[in-house]
XYZ file of C-alpha atoms in Angstrom:
346
model
C -4.942 7.913 -39.300
C -3.216 5.170 -41.370
C -0.055 3.569 -39.922
C 2.366 5.060 -42.472
C 4.546 6.830 -39.905
C 7.333 4.913 -38.182
C 10.160 7.457 -37.833
C 11.156 9.981 -35.166
C 14.212 12.110 -35.914
C 14.160 14.217 -32.713
C 13.699 12.745 -29.247
C 14.182 13.944 -25.682
C 15.292 11.273 -23.238
C 16.033 11.828 -19.558
C 18.241 14.928 -19.630
C 19.475 15.152 -23.202
C 18.580 15.343 -26.870
C 18.803 12.453 -29.331
C 19.003 13.202 -33.060
C 18.947 10.803 -35.976
C 21.990 11.849 -38.016
C 20.421 12.525 -41.391
C 23.812 12.918 -43.041
C 24.274 9.147 -42.709
C 20.977 8.144 -44.316
C 20.016 5.993 -46.125
C 23.032 3.777 -45.476
C 23.083 3.895 -41.683
C 20.731 4.856 -38.851
C 23.080 6.602 -36.454
C 21.860 8.586 -33.461
C 23.757 11.421 -31.768
C 23.454 12.204 -28.062
C 23.592 15.968 -27.387
C 23.999 17.684 -24.029
C 24.692 21.353 -24.800
C 23.487 24.327 -26.815
C 26.800 24.467 -28.677
C 26.467 20.865 -29.856
C 22.829 21.467 -30.748
C 23.655 24.534 -32.841
C 26.417 22.634 -34.616
C 23.996 19.790 -35.382
C 21.517 22.262 -36.872
C 24.192 24.099 -38.854
C 25.742 20.898 -40.229
C 22.345 19.392 -41.134
C 22.385 16.491 -38.716
C 18.804 17.690 -38.268
C 16.988 19.699 -40.950
C 13.519 20.816 -41.888
C 12.046 23.974 -40.372
C 9.754 22.368 -37.746
C 12.434 19.895 -36.609
C 14.982 22.709 -36.348
C 12.616 24.686 -34.120
C 11.978 21.716 -31.843
C 15.693 20.964 -31.639
C 16.535 24.578 -30.797
C 13.949 24.566 -27.986
C 15.609 21.549 -26.393
C 19.026 23.146 -26.955
C 17.907 26.212 -25.010
C 16.554 23.986 -22.240
C 19.944 22.285 -21.860
C 21.745 25.637 -21.865
C 19.437 27.052 -19.197
C 19.843 24.009 -16.982
C 23.630 24.296 -17.159
C 23.623 28.054 -16.523
C 21.171 27.746 -13.630
C 23.317 25.093 -11.989
C 26.639 26.904 -12.414
C 25.493 30.503 -11.896
C 22.279 30.437 -9.830
C 22.329 34.214 -9.214
C 23.381 35.305 -12.704
C 22.152 32.473 -14.877
C 19.878 34.489 -17.189
C 22.682 36.796 -18.338
C 24.983 33.808 -18.798
C 22.368 32.258 -21.085
C 22.543 34.991 -23.737
C 25.573 33.671 -25.681
C 23.874 30.278 -26.049
C 20.697 31.934 -27.308
C 22.705 33.806 -29.936
C 24.561 30.659 -31.023
C 21.304 28.766 -31.487
C 19.592 31.658 -33.290
C 22.432 31.967 -35.805
C 22.588 28.268 -36.686
C 20.286 28.503 -39.772
C 19.020 31.942 -40.893
C 16.141 31.087 -43.244
C 13.946 28.779 -41.158
C 11.768 31.099 -39.071
C 10.636 28.209 -36.826
C 14.021 28.314 -35.101
C 13.524 31.915 -33.970
C 9.852 31.306 -33.229
C 10.685 28.429 -30.884
C 13.406 30.377 -29.071
C 11.117 33.380 -28.628
C 8.344 31.204 -27.291
C 10.707 29.625 -24.764
C 12.019 33.006 -23.605
C 8.528 34.477 -23.329
C 7.496 31.597 -21.064
C 10.610 32.193 -18.999
C 9.693 35.853 -18.535
C 6.194 34.919 -17.408
C 7.119 31.990 -15.124
C 10.647 32.328 -13.761
C 10.069 30.792 -10.321
C 11.027 27.355 -11.625
C 12.746 28.113 -14.958
C 13.924 24.619 -15.827
C 10.527 23.059 -15.255
C 8.940 25.856 -17.305
C 11.318 25.435 -20.241
C 10.954 21.655 -20.180
C 7.175 21.953 -20.372
C 7.285 24.458 -23.229
C 9.831 22.477 -25.280
C 7.757 19.320 -24.965
C 4.622 21.263 -25.819
C 6.263 22.654 -28.978
C 7.265 19.110 -29.932
C 3.856 17.525 -29.348
C 1.956 20.433 -30.889
C 3.965 20.038 -34.097
C 2.960 16.391 -34.417
C -0.687 17.251 -33.774
C -0.536 20.108 -36.304
C 0.905 17.754 -38.908
C -1.989 15.326 -38.479
C -4.459 18.193 -38.757
C -2.799 19.513 -41.929
C -2.715 16.010 -43.376
C -6.481 15.700 -43.034
C -7.131 19.151 -44.508
C -4.736 18.680 -47.406
C -5.860 15.170 -48.235
C -9.457 16.356 -48.600
C -8.348 18.478 -51.578
C -6.851 15.560 -53.497
C -9.102 13.628 -55.821
C -8.114 10.050 -56.686
C -5.058 10.383 -58.895
C -2.145 8.295 -60.007
C 0.634 10.630 -58.970
C 1.967 13.610 -57.013
C 5.403 15.228 -56.980
C 7.267 16.423 -53.906
C 10.590 18.187 -53.376
C 13.219 17.996 -50.628
C 12.055 16.194 -47.460
C 9.006 17.218 -45.464
C 8.185 14.075 -43.519
C 8.878 12.712 -40.063
C 12.565 13.459 -40.632
C 11.844 17.174 -41.038
C 9.293 17.587 -38.242
C 8.320 16.279 -34.836
C 6.589 13.420 -36.636
C 4.289 12.485 -39.542
C 5.310 15.446 -41.691
C 3.903 18.492 -43.470
C 3.772 17.855 -47.239
C 4.568 14.175 -46.692
C 1.892 14.111 -44.010
C -0.669 15.082 -46.652
C 0.779 12.476 -49.001
C 0.710 9.830 -46.260
C -2.938 10.556 -45.489
C -3.992 10.666 -49.147
C -2.169 7.412 -49.863
C -3.822 5.770 -46.865
C -7.207 6.834 -48.277
C -6.410 5.277 -51.649
C -6.138 8.606 -53.479
C -2.485 8.361 -54.557
C -0.937 5.448 -56.424
C 2.540 6.887 -57.022
C 4.767 9.482 -55.390
C 7.494 11.107 -57.461
C 10.339 12.641 -55.469
C 12.935 15.054 -56.808
C 16.494 13.988 -55.984
C 16.921 17.512 -54.549
C 20.498 18.501 -55.188
C 23.001 19.152 -53.805
C 22.210 17.452 -50.466
C 20.008 14.775 -52.071
C 17.216 15.135 -49.511
C 14.845 13.505 -51.975
C 16.914 10.470 -52.869
C 18.535 9.973 -49.455
C 15.709 10.976 -47.126
C 12.274 11.172 -48.749
C 12.735 7.961 -50.717
C 14.081 6.177 -47.631
C 11.234 7.406 -45.461
C 8.483 6.506 -47.943
C 10.003 3.125 -48.787
C 10.247 2.311 -45.101
C 6.536 3.058 -44.770
C 5.742 1.086 -47.947
C 4.468 4.034 -50.020
C 5.271 3.577 -53.752
C 7.909 6.114 -54.759
C 10.006 6.883 -57.804
C 12.916 9.314 -57.905
C 13.374 11.855 -60.649
C 16.126 14.372 -61.226
C 15.015 18.016 -61.094
C 15.361 18.328 -64.859
C 12.683 15.661 -65.438
C 9.865 17.522 -63.661
C 8.577 19.416 -66.706
C 8.447 16.254 -68.802
C 6.645 14.407 -65.990
C 4.008 17.138 -65.913
C 3.700 17.227 -69.706
C 2.973 13.486 -69.727
C 0.137 14.048 -67.269
C 1.556 11.754 -64.611
C 0.860 14.085 -61.679
C -1.982 16.347 -60.613
C -0.314 18.031 -57.626
C 3.076 19.347 -56.562
C 3.112 19.231 -52.751
C 5.940 20.915 -50.833
C 6.746 22.335 -47.415
C 8.161 25.731 -46.435
C 10.906 27.186 -44.296
C 9.258 30.605 -44.133
C 6.092 32.169 -45.494
C 6.157 35.957 -45.799
C 3.156 38.145 -44.958
C 2.170 38.434 -48.627
C 2.212 34.658 -49.225
C 5.688 34.376 -50.754
C 7.257 31.060 -49.765
C 10.912 30.326 -49.028
C 11.740 26.659 -49.464
C 14.520 24.389 -50.657
C 16.170 25.586 -53.861
C 14.241 24.251 -56.844
C 10.789 24.887 -55.388
C 10.297 28.088 -57.400
C 10.983 26.348 -60.700
C 8.456 23.619 -59.827
C 5.813 26.270 -59.150
C 6.454 27.924 -62.521
C 6.310 24.573 -64.316
C 3.155 23.562 -62.471
C 1.335 26.745 -63.450
C 2.263 26.290 -67.119
C 1.132 22.658 -67.193
C -2.076 23.108 -65.213
C -0.766 21.139 -62.243
C -1.876 22.443 -58.851
C 0.733 23.627 -56.357
C 0.237 23.039 -52.622
C 2.375 24.346 -49.764
C 1.907 22.637 -46.393
C 3.307 24.499 -43.388
C 2.344 25.152 -39.760
C 1.487 28.713 -38.753
C 4.812 28.876 -36.881
C 6.344 29.136 -40.367
C 4.293 32.234 -41.278
C 6.244 35.422 -40.572
C 3.959 38.457 -40.686
C 6.879 40.731 -39.834
C 8.501 39.869 -43.163
C 6.502 41.825 -45.740
C 7.529 39.818 -48.803
C 9.927 37.151 -49.967
C 12.474 39.810 -50.889
C 13.132 40.350 -47.168
C 13.680 36.673 -46.346
C 17.381 35.908 -45.717
C 18.379 33.103 -48.073
C 21.227 30.951 -46.858
C 24.108 30.240 -49.210
C 26.172 27.196 -48.425
C 29.633 25.960 -49.350
C 30.410 25.419 -53.033
C 31.909 22.070 -52.017
C 28.384 20.647 -51.655
C 27.912 21.052 -55.405
C 31.462 20.247 -56.491
C 31.704 17.018 -54.459
C 29.580 13.969 -53.704
C 30.569 11.827 -50.720
C 33.874 13.722 -50.553
C 34.625 12.745 -54.149
C 35.000 15.640 -56.544
C 32.673 15.341 -59.545
C 33.236 18.775 -61.081
C 35.982 19.873 -63.431
C 39.155 21.028 -61.689
C 39.208 24.662 -60.511
C 35.596 25.418 -61.479
C 33.582 27.312 -58.864
C 29.938 26.932 -57.840
C 27.046 29.042 -56.575
C 25.056 27.230 -53.903
C 21.932 28.992 -52.601
C 20.104 26.636 -50.243
C 16.670 28.221 -50.740
C 14.604 30.150 -53.253
C 11.373 32.149 -52.973
C 8.159 31.170 -54.738
C 5.815 34.151 -55.263
C 2.526 33.753 -53.459
C 0.630 34.173 -56.721
C 2.015 30.804 -57.845
C 0.732 29.019 -54.716
C -2.711 27.531 -55.325
C -3.223 26.269 -51.771
C -1.529 26.929 -48.438
C -2.458 24.310 -45.850
C -1.919 25.136 -42.168
C -3.208 23.583 -38.970
C -5.585 26.554 -38.651
C -7.113 26.005 -42.058
C -6.653 26.243 -45.802
C -5.826 29.446 -47.662
C -6.546 29.698 -51.386
C -4.023 31.855 -53.275
C -2.465 33.301 -50.084
C -1.933 37.063 -49.857
C -1.432 39.673 -47.137
C -5.093 40.053 -46.224
C -5.815 36.323 -46.135
C -2.752 35.483 -44.030
C -3.467 38.293 -41.589
C -7.014 36.972 -41.135
C -5.711 33.410 -40.692
C -3.207 34.389 -38.013
C -5.862 36.300 -36.069
C -8.236 33.326 -36.045
């Protein structure tokens, strides 16, 4: 695997969690030291850490810290005392299913091996973390095989090492394809209103010396019309059983534009993001955030006085607009209910 991967946004050291504060990027690399579930949930909610896989990993470590504290303070009643912390972590971000998946996996392990709960939870959290990195490398290889030598691809939001345990989902595929000489230019949407493209993706790719140009969301159709890209490659926060994909707001419009212009649309996501209990995208809870994120930039108001704003953080792309879903278990062409069910049983 080529050496285009130098960033780790989530780390466990000794007895606590270390997060790269992504709100400060690209101007400063500031790390926060967290010691409790409450602080971890706040970091997830306030987007210190973001990206579905990274949120799941962070929540697992948050639960570990909560269990250690409860076990020390209430050795005979610690499990019941843990419940409020579980609920706080689960409520931090509603759309990313990885958060709930990670918590459920931790609790299941606790039910099966409660003789030494802290050791058990530590092992599972670290396994979730390492397995995510390994899955990203696997997806990168699978996705890169689909890309023929081309001059450009377009990506949206941030799906790299900053959004995962390491290497990345969609950016993992881009990293691998670039390392194999298949991609000359990456185009990254600015991704309003949190600017994950301009602040995070551009910073991450520039740091790893991958040629990148920013575009505003409104330029995507023109970019496709000019024939400058052959793929749109994005991640996912949740994939419903029928193949509908919830991702950062603006993903749906890219899928529509890609289909019209004959550009292929790839979603790269680990199977922990696939939610077979959610029948379709209509059942996925879509987070709406504060209007201030649209009305202000760096605490400076840019909008006209007294105007309001609607700020959905995610949208849903119908599965029929997804050409390829890449997971660590394999590739799914035009994902639907039957294909995803078969994949998850493999």
